[in-house]
Amino acid sequence: MERRQYPRVPVCYLSRLSAAQSPADDAVVLDLSVGGCRVHSIAPVRPGMEVHLQIALPNQPVPFVVKRAMVRWARHRQFGVSFMSLRPEELGPLRRLMSSARAVYAPVA
């Protein structure tokens, strides 16, 4: 049974991940929703850890910043985070980003 509150869209966005008292690490966002994302990184994370993400977006000069996200699960260098601090004005750009990603990753009939 699917437990996700929001549908996720497959993506492949380079990112920077940081946590308190840890240096920033490279990461790749593998899927994205308005509530969170799945990330691949060699950064050592554990469930319950709070992280900061900077997600590089195609054709955008500045990254999409998630100031507070909580690691919900972690295994095999992948982990899921839920966004904890998105403001209402950030949801519009995130939804547009997801719509454009759906168009790119839509199955071809």
Coordinates of N, CA, C and O in Angstrom, one line a residue:
M1 N 0.8 -1.2 0.0 CA 0.0 0.0 0.0 C 0.9 1.2 0.0 O 1.8 1.4 0.8
E2 N 0.6 2.2 -0.9 CA 1.3 3.4 -1.0 C 1.0 4.3 0.2 O -0.1 4.6 0.5
R3 N 2.1 4.8 0.9 CA 1.9 5.7 2.1 C 2.2 7.1 1.8 O 2.1 8.0 2.7
R4 N 2.5 7.5 0.6 CA 2.8 8.9 0.2 C 1.6 9.8 0.3 O 0.6 9.4 -0.3
Q5 N 1.8 10.9 0.8 CA 0.7 11.9 0.8 C 0.6 12.7 -0.5 O -0.4 13.1 -0.9
Y6 N 1.8 12.8 -1.2 CA 1.9 13.6 -2.4 C 2.5 12.7 -3.5 O 3.5 12.0 -3.2
P7 N 2.0 12.7 -4.7 CA 2.7 11.9 -5.8 C 4.1 12.5 -6.1 O 4.3 13.7 -6.0
R8 N 5.0 11.6 -6.4 CA 6.4 12.1 -6.7 C 6.6 12.0 -8.2 O 6.1 11.1 -8.9
V9 N 7.5 12.8 -8.7 CA 7.8 12.9 -10.1 C 9.3 12.5 -10.2 O 10.1 13.1 -9.5
P10 N 9.7 11.6 -11.2 CA 11.1 11.3 -11.3 C 11.8 12.5 -11.9 O 11.4 13.2 -12.9
V11 N 13.0 12.8 -11.4 CA 13.8 13.9 -11.8 C 15.3 13.5 -11.6 O 15.6 12.4 -11.1
C12 N 16.2 14.3 -12.1 CA 17.6 14.1 -11.9 C 18.3 15.5 -11.8 O 18.7 16.0 -12.8
Y13 N 18.3 16.0 -10.5 CA 18.8 17.3 -10.3 C 20.0 17.3 -9.4 O 19.9 16.7 -8.3
L14 N 21.1 17.9 -9.8 CA 22.2 18.0 -8.9 C 21.9 18.9 -7.8 O 21.2 19.9 -7.9
S15 N 22.4 18.6 -6.6 CA 22.1 19.3 -5.4 C 23.3 19.4 -4.4 O 24.3 18.7 -4.6
R16 N 23.1 20.2 -3.4 CA 24.1 20.3 -2.3 C 23.3 20.0 -1.1 O 22.2 20.6 -0.9
L17 N 23.8 19.2 -0.2 CA 23.2 18.8 1.0 C 24.0 19.2 2.2 O 25.2 19.0 2.1
S18 N 23.5 19.8 3.2 CA 24.2 20.1 4.4 C 23.4 19.8 5.6 O 22.2 19.8 5.6
A19 N 24.1 19.6 6.7 CA 23.5 19.4 8.0 C 24.3 20.1 9.1 O 25.5 20.5 8.8
A20 N 23.8 20.3 10.2 CA 24.5 21.0 11.3 C 25.8 20.4 11.6 O 25.9 19.1 11.6
Q21 N 26.9 21.2 11.7 CA 28.2 20.7 12.0 C 28.8 19.7 11.0 O 29.6 18.9 11.3
S22 N 28.3 19.7 9.7 CA 28.8 18.8 8.7 C 29.1 19.7 7.4 O 28.3 20.6 7.1
P23 N 30.1 19.3 6.7 CA 30.4 20.1 5.5 C 29.3 19.7 4.4 O 28.7 18.6 4.5
A24 N 29.1 20.6 3.5 CA 28.2 20.3 2.4 C 28.7 19.2 1.5 O 29.9 19.1 1.3
D25 N 27.8 18.4 1.1 CA 28.1 17.3 0.2 C 27.3 17.4 -1.1 O 26.2 17.9 -1.1
D26 N 27.8 16.8 -2.2 CA 27.1 16.7 -3.4 C 26.0 15.7 -3.2 O 26.1 14.7 -2.5
A27 N 24.9 15.9 -4.0 CA 23.8 15.0 -3.9 C 23.0 15.0 -5.2 O 23.2 16.0 -6.0
V28 N 22.2 14.1 -5.5 CA 21.3 14.1 -6.7 C 19.9 13.8 -6.2 O 19.6 12.8 -5.5
V29 N 19.0 14.7 -6.5 CA 17.5 14.5 -6.2 C 17.0 13.6 -7.3 O 17.1 13.9 -8.5
L30 N 16.4 12.5 -6.9 CA 15.9 11.4 -7.9 C 14.4 11.5 -8.1 O 14.0 11.1 -9.2
D31 N 13.7 11.9 -7.2 CA 12.3 12.2 -7.4 C 11.8 13.3 -6.5 O 12.5 13.6 -5.5
L32 N 10.7 13.9 -6.8 CA 10.3 15.2 -6.1 C 8.8 15.2 -6.0 O 8.1 14.8 -6.9
S33 N 8.4 15.8 -4.9 CA 6.9 16.1 -4.7 C 6.8 17.4 -3.9 O 7.9 17.9 -3.4
V34 N 5.6 17.9 -3.7 CA 5.5 19.1 -2.9 C 5.8 18.9 -1.4 O 6.0 19.8 -0.7
G35 N 5.8 17.6 -1.0 CA 6.1 17.3 0.4 C 7.5 16.8 0.7 O 7.9 16.7 1.8
G36 N 8.3 16.4 -0.3 CA 9.6 15.9 -0.1 C 10.3 15.4 -1.3 O 9.8 15.6 -2.5
C37 N 11.3 14.7 -1.1 CA 12.1 14.1 -2.3 C 12.9 12.9 -1.9 O 13.1 12.7 -0.7
R38 N 13.4 12.2 -2.9 CA 14.3 11.1 -2.7 C 15.7 11.6 -3.2 O 15.8 12.1 -4.3
V39 N 16.7 11.3 -2.4 CA 18.0 11.8 -2.7 C 19.1 10.7 -2.7 O 18.9 9.8 -1.9
H40 N 20.1 10.8 -3.5 CA 21.2 9.9 -3.5 C 22.4 10.8 -3.2 O 22.7 11.8 -3.7
S41 N 23.2 10.3 -2.2 CA 24.4 11.0 -1.7 C 25.3 10.0 -0.9 O 24.7 9.1 -0.3
I42 N 26.6 10.3 -0.9 CA 27.4 9.5 0.0 C 27.5 10.2 1.4 O 28.1 9.7 2.3
A43 N 26.8 11.3 1.6 CA 26.7 11.9 2.9 C 26.1 11.0 3.9 O 25.1 10.3 3.7
P44 N 26.7 10.9 5.1 CA 26.2 10.1 6.1 C 24.9 10.7 6.8 O 25.0 11.8 7.4
V45 N 23.8 10.2 6.5 CA 22.5 10.7 7.1 C 21.8 9.6 7.9 O 22.1 8.4 7.6
R46 N 20.9 9.9 8.7 CA 20.1 9.0 9.5 C 18.7 9.5 9.7 O 18.5 10.7 9.7
P47 N 17.7 8.7 9.8 CA 16.4 9.1 10.0 C 16.3 10.0 11.2 O 17.0 9.8 12.2
G48 N 15.6 11.1 11.1 CA 15.4 12.1 12.2 C 16.4 13.3 12.0 O 16.2 14.3 12.7
M49 N 17.4 13.2 11.1 CA 18.3 14.2 10.9 C 17.7 15.4 10.1 O 17.0 15.1 9.1
E50 N 18.0 16.6 10.5 CA 17.5 17.7 9.7 C 18.6 18.2 8.8 O 19.8 18.3 9.1
V51 N 18.2 18.4 7.5 CA 19.2 18.8 6.5 C 18.7 20.0 5.7 O 17.5 20.4 5.8
H52 N 19.6 20.6 5.0 CA 19.4 21.8 4.1 C 19.7 21.4 2.7 O 20.8 20.8 2.5
L53 N 18.8 21.6 1.7 CA 19.1 21.3 0.3 C 19.1 22.5 -0.5 O 18.3 23.4 -0.4
Q54 N 20.0 22.5 -1.5 CA 20.0 23.5 -2.6 C 20.0 22.6 -3.9 O 20.9 21.9 -4.2
I55 N 18.9 22.8 -4.6 CA 18.6 21.9 -5.7 C 18.8 22.8 -7.0 O 18.1 23.8 -7.2
A56 N 19.8 22.4 -7.8 CA 20.1 23.1 -9.1 C 19.0 22.7 -10.1 O 18.7 21.6 -10.3
L57 N 18.4 23.8 -10.7 CA 17.3 23.5 -11.6 C 17.7 23.9 -13.0 O 18.5 24.8 -13.2
P58 N 17.1 23.2 -14.0 CA 17.5 23.5 -15.4 C 17.0 24.9 -15.7 O 16.0 25.3 -15.4
N59 N 17.9 25.6 -16.4 CA 17.6 26.9 -16.9 C 17.3 27.9 -15.9 O 16.6 28.9 -16.1
Q60 N 17.8 27.7 -14.7 CA 17.5 28.7 -13.6 C 18.9 29.1 -13.0 O 19.7 28.2 -12.7
P61 N 19.1 30.4 -12.8 CA 20.4 30.9 -12.3 C 20.6 30.6 -10.8 O 21.7 30.5 -10.3
V62 N 19.5 30.4 -10.0 CA 19.7 30.2 -8.6 C 19.0 28.9 -8.3 O 18.0 28.5 -8.9
P63 N 19.5 28.2 -7.3 CA 18.9 26.9 -6.9 C 17.6 27.1 -6.1 O 17.4 28.1 -5.6
F64 N 16.8 26.0 -6.1 CA 15.6 26.0 -5.2 C 16.2 25.5 -3.9 O 16.8 24.5 -3.7
V65 N 15.9 26.4 -2.9 CA 16.5 26.1 -1.5 C 15.4 25.6 -0.6 O 14.3 26.1 -0.5
V66 N 15.7 24.5 0.1 CA 14.9 23.9 1.1 C 15.7 24.1 2.4 O 16.6 23.4 2.6
K67 N 15.3 25.1 3.2 CA 16.0 25.4 4.4 C 16.0 24.3 5.5 O 16.9 24.1 6.2
R68 N 14.8 23.6 5.5 CA 14.6 22.6 6.6 C 13.9 21.4 6.0 O 12.8 21.5 5.5
A69 N 14.6 20.3 6.0 CA 14.0 19.0 5.6 C 14.4 17.9 6.6 O 15.5 18.0 7.1
M70 N 13.6 17.0 6.8 CA 13.8 15.9 7.8 C 14.0 14.6 7.0 O 13.2 14.2 6.2
V71 N 15.1 13.9 7.3 CA 15.4 12.6 6.8 C 14.4 11.6 7.4 O 14.3 11.5 8.6
R72 N 13.6 10.9 6.6 CA 12.6 10.0 7.0 C 13.1 8.5 7.0 O 12.7 7.7 7.8
W73 N 13.9 8.2 6.0 CA 14.4 6.9 5.9 C 15.8 7.0 5.1 O 16.0 8.0 4.4
A74 N 16.6 6.0 5.3 CA 17.9 6.0 4.6 C 18.4 4.5 4.4 O 18.3 3.7 5.3
R75 N 18.8 4.2 3.2 CA 19.4 2.9 2.9 C 20.1 3.0 1.6 O 19.7 3.6 0.6
H76 N 21.3 2.3 1.5 CA 22.1 2.2 0.3 C 22.3 3.5 -0.4 O 22.2 3.6 -1.6
R77 N 22.8 4.5 0.4 CA 23.1 5.8 -0.1 C 21.9 6.6 -0.7 O 22.1 7.6 -1.4
Q78 N 20.8 6.1 -0.5 CA 19.6 6.9 -0.9 C 18.8 7.2 0.4 O 18.8 6.4 1.4
F79 N 18.0 8.3 0.4 CA 17.2 8.6 1.5 C 16.1 9.5 1.1 O 16.1 10.2 0.1
G80 N 15.0 9.4 1.9 CA 13.8 10.3 1.6 C 13.8 11.4 2.7 O 14.1 11.2 3.8
V81 N 13.4 12.6 2.2 CA 13.3 13.7 3.1 C 11.9 14.3 3.0 O 11.3 14.3 1.9
S82 N 11.4 14.8 4.0 CA 10.1 15.6 4.0 C 10.5 17.1 4.2 O 11.3 17.4 5.0
F83 N 9.9 17.9 3.4 CA 10.1 19.4 3.5 C 9.4 19.9 4.7 O 8.2 19.6 4.9
M84 N 10.1 20.7 5.5 CA 9.5 21.2 6.8 C 9.3 22.7 6.8 O 8.6 23.2 7.7
S85 N 9.8 23.4 5.8 CA 9.8 24.9 5.9 C 9.4 25.6 4.7 O 9.6 26.8 4.5
L86 N 8.7 24.9 3.7 CA 8.3 25.6 2.5 C 7.2 26.6 2.8 O 6.2 26.3 3.4
R87 N 7.4 27.8 2.3 CA 6.4 28.9 2.5 C 5.4 28.8 1.3 O 5.7 28.2 0.3
P88 N 4.2 29.3 1.5 CA 3.2 29.2 0.4 C 3.7 29.8 -0.9 O 3.4 29.2 -2.0
E89 N 4.5 30.8 -0.9 CA 5.0 31.4 -2.1 C 6.0 30.5 -2.8 O 6.3 30.7 -4.0
E90 N 6.6 29.5 -2.1 CA 7.5 28.6 -2.7 C 6.8 27.4 -3.4 O 7.4 26.7 -4.2
L91 N 5.6 27.2 -3.0 CA 4.9 26.0 -3.5 C 4.5 26.2 -5.0 O 4.6 25.2 -5.8
G92 N 4.3 27.4 -5.5 CA 4.0 27.7 -6.9 C 5.1 27.3 -7.8 O 5.0 26.5 -8.7
P93 N 6.3 27.8 -7.5 CA 7.5 27.4 -8.3 C 7.8 25.9 -8.2 O 8.1 25.3 -9.2
L94 N 7.6 25.3 -7.1 CA 7.8 23.9 -7.0 C 6.8 23.1 -7.8 O 7.2 22.1 -8.5
R95 N 5.5 23.5 -7.8 CA 4.5 22.8 -8.6 C 4.8 23.0 -10.1 O 4.6 22.1 -10.9
R96 N 5.2 24.2 -10.5 CA 5.6 24.4 -11.9 C 6.8 23.5 -12.3 O 6.8 22.9 -13.4
L97 N 7.8 23.4 -11.4 CA 8.9 22.6 -11.7 C 8.5 21.1 -11.8 O 8.9 20.4 -12.8
M98 N 7.6 20.7 -11.0 CA 7.1 19.3 -11.1 C 6.3 19.1 -12.4 O 6.4 18.0 -13.0
S99 N 5.5 20.1 -12.8 CA 4.8 19.9 -14.1 C 5.7 19.8 -15.2 O 5.5 19.0 -16.1
S100 N 6.8 20.6 -15.3 CA 7.7 20.5 -16.4 C 8.5 19.2 -16.3 O 8.8 18.6 -17.4
A101 N 8.8 18.7 -15.1 CA 9.4 17.4 -15.0 C 8.5 16.3 -15.5 O 9.0 15.3 -16.2
R102 N 7.2 16.4 -15.2 CA 6.3 15.4 -15.7 C 6.3 15.3 -17.2 O 6.2 14.3 -17.8
A103 N 6.3 16.5 -17.9 CA 6.3 16.6 -19.3 C 7.6 15.9 -19.9 O 7.5 15.2 -20.9
V104 N 8.7 16.1 -19.2 CA 10.0 15.6 -19.7 C 10.0 14.1 -19.5 O 10.5 13.3 -20.4
Y105 N 9.5 13.6 -18.4 CA 9.6 12.1 -18.1 C 8.3 11.4 -18.4 O 8.2 10.2 -18.0
A106 N 7.4 12.0 -19.1 CA 6.1 11.3 -19.5 C 6.4 10.2 -20.4 O 7.3 10.3 -21.3
P107 N 5.8 9.0 -20.2 CA 6.0 7.9 -21.1 C 5.5 8.2 -22.5 O 4.5 8.9 -22.7
V108 N 6.2 7.7 -23.5 CA 5.9 7.9 -24.9 C 5.0 6.7 -25.4 O 5.4 5.6 -25.2
A109 N 3.9 7.1 -26.0 CA 3.0 6.0 -26.4 C 3.3 5.5 -27.8 O 4.0 6.0 -28.5

